[in-house]
mmCIF file of C-alpha atoms and ligand atoms in Angstrom:
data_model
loop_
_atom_site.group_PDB
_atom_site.id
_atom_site.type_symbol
_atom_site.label_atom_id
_atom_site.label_comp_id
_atom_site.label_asym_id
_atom_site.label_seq_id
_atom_site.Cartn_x
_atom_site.Cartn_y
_atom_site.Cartn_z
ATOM 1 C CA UNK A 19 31.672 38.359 6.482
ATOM 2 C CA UNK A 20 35.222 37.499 8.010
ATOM 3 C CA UNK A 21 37.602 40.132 9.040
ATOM 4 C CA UNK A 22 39.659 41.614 5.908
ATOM 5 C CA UNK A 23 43.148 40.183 6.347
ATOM 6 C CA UNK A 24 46.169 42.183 4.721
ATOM 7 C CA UNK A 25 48.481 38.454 3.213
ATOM 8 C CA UNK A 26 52.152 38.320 3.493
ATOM 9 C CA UNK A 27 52.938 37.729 0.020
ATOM 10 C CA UNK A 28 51.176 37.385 -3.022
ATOM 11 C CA UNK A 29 48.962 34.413 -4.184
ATOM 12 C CA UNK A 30 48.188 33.232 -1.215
ATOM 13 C CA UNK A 31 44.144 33.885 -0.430
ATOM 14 C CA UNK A 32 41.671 33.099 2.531
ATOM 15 C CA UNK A 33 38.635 31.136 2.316
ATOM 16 C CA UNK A 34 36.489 29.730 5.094
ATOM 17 C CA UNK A 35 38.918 30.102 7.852
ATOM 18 C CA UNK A 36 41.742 28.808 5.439
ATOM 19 C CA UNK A 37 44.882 30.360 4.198
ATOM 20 C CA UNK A 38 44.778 28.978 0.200
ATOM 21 C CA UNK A 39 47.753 29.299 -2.691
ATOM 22 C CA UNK A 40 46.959 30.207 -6.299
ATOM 23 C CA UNK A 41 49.279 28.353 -8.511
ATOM 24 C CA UNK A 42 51.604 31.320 -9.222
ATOM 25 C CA UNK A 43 52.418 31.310 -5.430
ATOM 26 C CA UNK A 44 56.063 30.466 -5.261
ATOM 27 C CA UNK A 45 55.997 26.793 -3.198
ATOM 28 C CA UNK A 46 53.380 25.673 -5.217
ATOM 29 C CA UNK A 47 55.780 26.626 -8.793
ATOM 30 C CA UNK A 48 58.938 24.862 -7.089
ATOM 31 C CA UNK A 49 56.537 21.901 -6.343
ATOM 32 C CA UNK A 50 54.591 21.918 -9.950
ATOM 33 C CA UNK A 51 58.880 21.261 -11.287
ATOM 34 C CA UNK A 52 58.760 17.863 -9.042
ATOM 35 C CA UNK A 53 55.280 16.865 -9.324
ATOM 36 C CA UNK A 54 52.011 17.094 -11.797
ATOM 37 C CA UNK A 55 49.537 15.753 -10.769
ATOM 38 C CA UNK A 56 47.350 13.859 -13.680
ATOM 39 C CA UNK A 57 43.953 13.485 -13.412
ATOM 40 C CA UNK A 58 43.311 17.450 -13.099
ATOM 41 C CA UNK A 59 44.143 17.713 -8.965
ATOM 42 C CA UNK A 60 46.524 20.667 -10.246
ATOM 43 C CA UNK A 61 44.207 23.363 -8.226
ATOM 44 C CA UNK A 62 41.870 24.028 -5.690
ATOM 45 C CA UNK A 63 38.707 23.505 -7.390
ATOM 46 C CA UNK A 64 35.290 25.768 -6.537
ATOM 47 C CA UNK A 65 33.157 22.669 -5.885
ATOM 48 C CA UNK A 66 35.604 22.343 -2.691
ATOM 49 C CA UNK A 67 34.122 25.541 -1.571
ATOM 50 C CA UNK A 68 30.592 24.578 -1.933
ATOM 51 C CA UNK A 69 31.430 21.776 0.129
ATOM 52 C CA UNK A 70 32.931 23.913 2.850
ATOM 53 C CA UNK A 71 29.807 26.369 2.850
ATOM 54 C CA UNK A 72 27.325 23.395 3.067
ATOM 55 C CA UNK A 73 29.676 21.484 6.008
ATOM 56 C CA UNK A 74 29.841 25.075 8.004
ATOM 57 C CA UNK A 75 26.196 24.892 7.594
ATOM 58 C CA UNK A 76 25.839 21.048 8.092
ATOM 59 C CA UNK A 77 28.508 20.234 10.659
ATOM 60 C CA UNK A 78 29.830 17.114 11.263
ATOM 61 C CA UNK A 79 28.802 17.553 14.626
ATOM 62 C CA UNK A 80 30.777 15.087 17.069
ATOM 63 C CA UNK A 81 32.285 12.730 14.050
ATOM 64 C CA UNK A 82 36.160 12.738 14.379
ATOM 65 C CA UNK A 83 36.878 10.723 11.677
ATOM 66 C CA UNK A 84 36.351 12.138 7.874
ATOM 67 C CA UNK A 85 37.952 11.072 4.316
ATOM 68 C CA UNK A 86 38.211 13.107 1.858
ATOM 69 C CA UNK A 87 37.918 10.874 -1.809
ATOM 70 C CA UNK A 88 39.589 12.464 -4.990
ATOM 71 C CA UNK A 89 41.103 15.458 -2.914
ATOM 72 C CA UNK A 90 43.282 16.961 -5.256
ATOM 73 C CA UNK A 91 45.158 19.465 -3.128
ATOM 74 C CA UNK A 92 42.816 18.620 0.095
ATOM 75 C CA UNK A 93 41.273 22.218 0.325
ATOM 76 C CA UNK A 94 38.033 20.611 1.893
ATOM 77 C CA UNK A 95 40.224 17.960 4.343
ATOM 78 C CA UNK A 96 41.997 20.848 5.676
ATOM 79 C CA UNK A 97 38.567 22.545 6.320
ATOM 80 C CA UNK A 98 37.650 19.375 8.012
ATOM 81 C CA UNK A 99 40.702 18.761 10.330
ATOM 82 C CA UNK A 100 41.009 23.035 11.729
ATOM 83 C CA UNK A 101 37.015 23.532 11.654
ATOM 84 C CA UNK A 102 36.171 20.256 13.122
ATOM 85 C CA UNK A 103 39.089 19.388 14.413
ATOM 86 C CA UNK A 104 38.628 15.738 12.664
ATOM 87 C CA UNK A 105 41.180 13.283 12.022
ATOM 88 C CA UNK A 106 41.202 13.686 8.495
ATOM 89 C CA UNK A 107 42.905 11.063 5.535
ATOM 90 C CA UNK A 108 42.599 12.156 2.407
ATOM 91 C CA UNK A 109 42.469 9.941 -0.642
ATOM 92 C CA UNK A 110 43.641 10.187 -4.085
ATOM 93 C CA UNK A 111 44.506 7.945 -7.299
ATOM 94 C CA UNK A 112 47.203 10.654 -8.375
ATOM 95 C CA UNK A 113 50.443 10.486 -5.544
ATOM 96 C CA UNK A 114 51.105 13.710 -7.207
ATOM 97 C CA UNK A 115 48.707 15.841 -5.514
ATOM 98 C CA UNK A 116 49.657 14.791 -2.014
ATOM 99 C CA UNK A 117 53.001 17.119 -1.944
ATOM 100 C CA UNK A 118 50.346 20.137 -2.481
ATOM 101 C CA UNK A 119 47.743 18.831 -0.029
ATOM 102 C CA UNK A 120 50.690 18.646 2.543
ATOM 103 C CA UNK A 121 51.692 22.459 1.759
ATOM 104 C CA UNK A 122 47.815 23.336 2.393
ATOM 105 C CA UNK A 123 47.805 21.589 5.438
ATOM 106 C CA UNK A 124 51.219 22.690 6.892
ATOM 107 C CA UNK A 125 49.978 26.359 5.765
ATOM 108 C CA UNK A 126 47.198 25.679 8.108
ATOM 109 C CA UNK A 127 48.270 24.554 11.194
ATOM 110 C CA UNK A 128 46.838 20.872 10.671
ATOM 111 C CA UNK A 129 47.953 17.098 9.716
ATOM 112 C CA UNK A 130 46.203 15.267 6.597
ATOM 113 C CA UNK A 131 47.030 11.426 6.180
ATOM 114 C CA UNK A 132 47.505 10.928 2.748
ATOM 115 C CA UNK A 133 46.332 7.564 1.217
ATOM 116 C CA UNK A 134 47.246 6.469 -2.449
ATOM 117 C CA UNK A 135 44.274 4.571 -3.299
ATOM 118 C CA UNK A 136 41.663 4.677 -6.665
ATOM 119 C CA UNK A 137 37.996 4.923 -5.515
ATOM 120 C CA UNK A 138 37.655 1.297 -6.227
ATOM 121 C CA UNK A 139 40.194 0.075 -3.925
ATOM 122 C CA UNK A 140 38.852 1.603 -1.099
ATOM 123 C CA UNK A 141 37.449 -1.597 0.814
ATOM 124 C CA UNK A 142 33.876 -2.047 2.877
ATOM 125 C CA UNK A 143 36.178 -2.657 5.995
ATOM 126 C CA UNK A 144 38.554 0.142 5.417
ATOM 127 C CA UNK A 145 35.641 2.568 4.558
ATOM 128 C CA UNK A 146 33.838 1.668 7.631
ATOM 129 C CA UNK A 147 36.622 3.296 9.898
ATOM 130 C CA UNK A 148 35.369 6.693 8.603
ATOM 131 C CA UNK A 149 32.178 8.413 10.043
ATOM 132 C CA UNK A 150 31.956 10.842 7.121
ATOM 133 C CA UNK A 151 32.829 10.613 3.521
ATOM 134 C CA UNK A 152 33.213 13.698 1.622
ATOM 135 C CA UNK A 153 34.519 14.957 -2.264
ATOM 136 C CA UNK A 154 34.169 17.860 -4.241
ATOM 137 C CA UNK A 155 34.382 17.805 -8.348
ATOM 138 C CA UNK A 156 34.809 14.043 -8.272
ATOM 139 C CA UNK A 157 32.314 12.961 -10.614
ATOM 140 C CA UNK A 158 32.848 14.063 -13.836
ATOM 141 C CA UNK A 159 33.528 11.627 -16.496
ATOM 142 C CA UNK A 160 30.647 9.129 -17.077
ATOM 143 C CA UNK A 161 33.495 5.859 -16.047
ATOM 144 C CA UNK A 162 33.328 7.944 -12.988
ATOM 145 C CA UNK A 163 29.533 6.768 -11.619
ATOM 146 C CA UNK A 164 29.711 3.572 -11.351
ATOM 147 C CA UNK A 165 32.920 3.461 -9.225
ATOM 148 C CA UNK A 166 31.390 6.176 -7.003
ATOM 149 C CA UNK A 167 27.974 4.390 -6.350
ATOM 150 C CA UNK A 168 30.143 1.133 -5.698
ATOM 151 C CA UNK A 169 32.050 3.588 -2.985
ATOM 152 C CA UNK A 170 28.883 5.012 -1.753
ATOM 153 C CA UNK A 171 27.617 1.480 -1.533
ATOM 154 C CA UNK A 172 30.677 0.105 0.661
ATOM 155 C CA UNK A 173 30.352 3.025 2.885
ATOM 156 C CA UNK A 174 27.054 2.745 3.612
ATOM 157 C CA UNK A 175 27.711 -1.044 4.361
ATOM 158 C CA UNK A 176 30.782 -0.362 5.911
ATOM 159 C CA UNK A 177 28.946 2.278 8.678
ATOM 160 C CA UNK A 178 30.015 5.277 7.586
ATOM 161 C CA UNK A 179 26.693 8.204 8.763
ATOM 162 C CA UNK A 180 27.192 10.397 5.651
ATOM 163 C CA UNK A 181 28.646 10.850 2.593
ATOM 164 C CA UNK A 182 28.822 14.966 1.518
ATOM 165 C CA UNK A 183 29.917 15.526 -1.987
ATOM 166 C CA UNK A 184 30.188 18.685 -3.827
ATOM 167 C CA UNK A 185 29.485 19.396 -7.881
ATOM 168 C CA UNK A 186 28.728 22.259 -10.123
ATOM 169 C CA UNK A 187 26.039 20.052 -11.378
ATOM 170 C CA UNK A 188 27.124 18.199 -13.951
ATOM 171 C CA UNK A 189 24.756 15.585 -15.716
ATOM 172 C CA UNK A 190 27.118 12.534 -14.429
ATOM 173 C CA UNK A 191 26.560 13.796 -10.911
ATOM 174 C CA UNK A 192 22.738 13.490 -11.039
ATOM 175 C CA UNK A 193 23.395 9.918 -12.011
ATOM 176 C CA UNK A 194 25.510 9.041 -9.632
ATOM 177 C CA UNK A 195 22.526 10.752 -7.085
ATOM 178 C CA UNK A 196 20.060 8.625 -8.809
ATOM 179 C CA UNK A 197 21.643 5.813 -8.387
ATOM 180 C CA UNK A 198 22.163 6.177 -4.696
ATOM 181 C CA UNK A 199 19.035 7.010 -4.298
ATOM 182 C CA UNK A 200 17.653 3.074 -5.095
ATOM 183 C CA UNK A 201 19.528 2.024 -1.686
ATOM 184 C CA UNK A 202 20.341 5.271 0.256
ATOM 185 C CA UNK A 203 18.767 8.247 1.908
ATOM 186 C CA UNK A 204 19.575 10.715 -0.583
ATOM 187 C CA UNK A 205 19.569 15.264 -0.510
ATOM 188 C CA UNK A 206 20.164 16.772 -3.754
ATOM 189 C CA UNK A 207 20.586 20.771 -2.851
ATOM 190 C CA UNK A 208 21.414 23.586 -4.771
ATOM 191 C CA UNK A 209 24.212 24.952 -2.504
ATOM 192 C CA UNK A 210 26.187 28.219 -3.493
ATOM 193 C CA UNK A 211 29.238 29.805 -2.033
ATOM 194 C CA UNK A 212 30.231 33.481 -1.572
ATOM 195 C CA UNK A 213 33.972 33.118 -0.461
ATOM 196 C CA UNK A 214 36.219 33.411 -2.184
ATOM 197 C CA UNK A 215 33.982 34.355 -4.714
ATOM 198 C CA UNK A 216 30.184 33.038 -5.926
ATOM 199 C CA UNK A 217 30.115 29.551 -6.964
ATOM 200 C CA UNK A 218 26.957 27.764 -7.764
ATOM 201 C CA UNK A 219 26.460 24.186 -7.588
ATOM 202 C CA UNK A 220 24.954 20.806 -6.225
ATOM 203 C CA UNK A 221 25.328 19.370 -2.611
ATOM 204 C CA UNK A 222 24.576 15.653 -2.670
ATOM 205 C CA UNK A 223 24.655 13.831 1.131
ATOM 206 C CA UNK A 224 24.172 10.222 1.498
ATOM 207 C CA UNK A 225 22.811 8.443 4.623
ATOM 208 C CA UNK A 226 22.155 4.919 5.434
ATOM 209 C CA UNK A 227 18.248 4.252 4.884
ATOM 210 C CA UNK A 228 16.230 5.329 7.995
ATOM 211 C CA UNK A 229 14.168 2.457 9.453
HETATM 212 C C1 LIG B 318 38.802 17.858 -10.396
HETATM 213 S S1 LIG B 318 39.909 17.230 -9.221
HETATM 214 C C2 LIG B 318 39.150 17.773 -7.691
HETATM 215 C C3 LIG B 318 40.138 17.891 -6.571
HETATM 216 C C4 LIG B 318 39.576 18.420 -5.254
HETATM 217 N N1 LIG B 318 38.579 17.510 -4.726
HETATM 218 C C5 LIG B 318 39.008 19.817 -5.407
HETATM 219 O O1 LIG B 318 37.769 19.983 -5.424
HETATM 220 O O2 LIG B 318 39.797 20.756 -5.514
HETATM 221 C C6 LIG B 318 39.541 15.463 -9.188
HETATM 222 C C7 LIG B 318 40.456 14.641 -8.286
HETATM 223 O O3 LIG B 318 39.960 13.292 -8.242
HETATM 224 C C8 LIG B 318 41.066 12.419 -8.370
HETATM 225 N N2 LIG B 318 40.574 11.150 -8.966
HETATM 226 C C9 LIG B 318 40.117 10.970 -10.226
HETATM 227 N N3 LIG B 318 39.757 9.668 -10.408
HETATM 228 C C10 LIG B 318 39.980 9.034 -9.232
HETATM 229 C C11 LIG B 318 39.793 7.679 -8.786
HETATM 230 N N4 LIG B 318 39.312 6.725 -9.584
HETATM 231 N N5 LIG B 318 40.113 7.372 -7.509
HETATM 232 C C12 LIG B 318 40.615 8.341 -6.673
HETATM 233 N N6 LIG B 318 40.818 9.628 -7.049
HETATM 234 C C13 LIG B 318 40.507 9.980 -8.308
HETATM 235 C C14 LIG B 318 42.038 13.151 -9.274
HETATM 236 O O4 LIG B 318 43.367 12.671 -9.171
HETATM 237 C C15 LIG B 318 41.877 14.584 -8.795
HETATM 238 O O5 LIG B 318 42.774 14.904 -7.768
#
């Protein structure tokens, strides 16, 4: 268990070696005036802490490069760039988020490229400059699969070693793992965090077929 830290000022939390906001913290209200984001990246979702838990466990040993897909506010990017010390671009549809994702990483001592970009537009080539591919709550309409299989698909193509993503386990998720699974190495694992408090969910990581 990490050392108990007393916080400035309320609303701001720690979780796996980050400094988090809640959004009652005070930036994050005078940013939610100017921005809102659409597509539910108005948070720091618990799946992003699965994902931490199962990458402090799993580490991207010496890959420098990581993307985060659908990052919302970029919890798990941040993770990546101060625990791994990656060069970290985080991708989302919504240009709304990336204001918060900036305050996260700012908060934490690290840079985040932000990239507008749906998951579709993300090309083999431009894929293929990543090592690892990672998301957290991503997957959860049933348009969503397809898109994310295509992704997986390109990456895989592209070079990228693994693709991490996080889920509470939602029946659109196991498709998308199924579907991986008919051209990819494929882990499903029940994964649960304990900071900053006990979230349950599914770890899926992607690697290009061995042999
Ligand atoms: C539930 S939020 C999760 C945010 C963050 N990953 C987390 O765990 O806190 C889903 C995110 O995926 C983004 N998103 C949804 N559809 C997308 C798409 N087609 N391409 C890229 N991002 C997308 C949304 O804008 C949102 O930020």
């Amino acid at each position: 268990m990490p050392k108990l830290e007393q916080m400035p000022e309320p609303h701001i939390y720690q979780a796996y070696g980050l400094y988090l906001l809640r959004s009652q913290h005070r930036f994050v209200r005078r940013l939610q005036r100017a921005y809102k984001p659409c597509i539910h990246g108005y948070k720091t979702w618990e799946s992003s802490f699965l994902l931490m838990d199962y990458l402090q466990a799993h580490p991207p040993g010496g890959s420098r490069r990581i993307m985060e897909v659908g990052c919302g506010w970029g919890a798990a990017g941040v993770f990546c760039a101060k625990a791994f010390d990656a060069k970290v671009t985080a991708v989302d549809a919504d240009g709304n988020v990336f204001p918060f994702m900036e305050l996260l990483a700012t908060l934490n001592g690290v840079e985040v490229a932000p990239l507008r970009r749906r998951f579709e537009q993300l090309s083999t080539a431009r894929l293929g400059e990543e090592e690892v591919l990672v998301g957290s709550d991503i997957c959860f309409w049933q348009r969503m699969v397809k898109p994310l299989a295509n992704l997986v698909s390109r990456a895989m193509r592209g070079g990228v070693q693994r693709v991490v993503f996080a889920d509470p386990g939602r029946t659109t998720f196991y498709e998308l793992a199924e579907r991986c699974a008919r051209r990819w190495d494929v882990e499903l694992t029940e994964w649960y965090a304990a900071d900053p408090r006990r979230a349950i969910g599914e770890v899926l990581e992607v690697r290009p077929r061995a042999g």
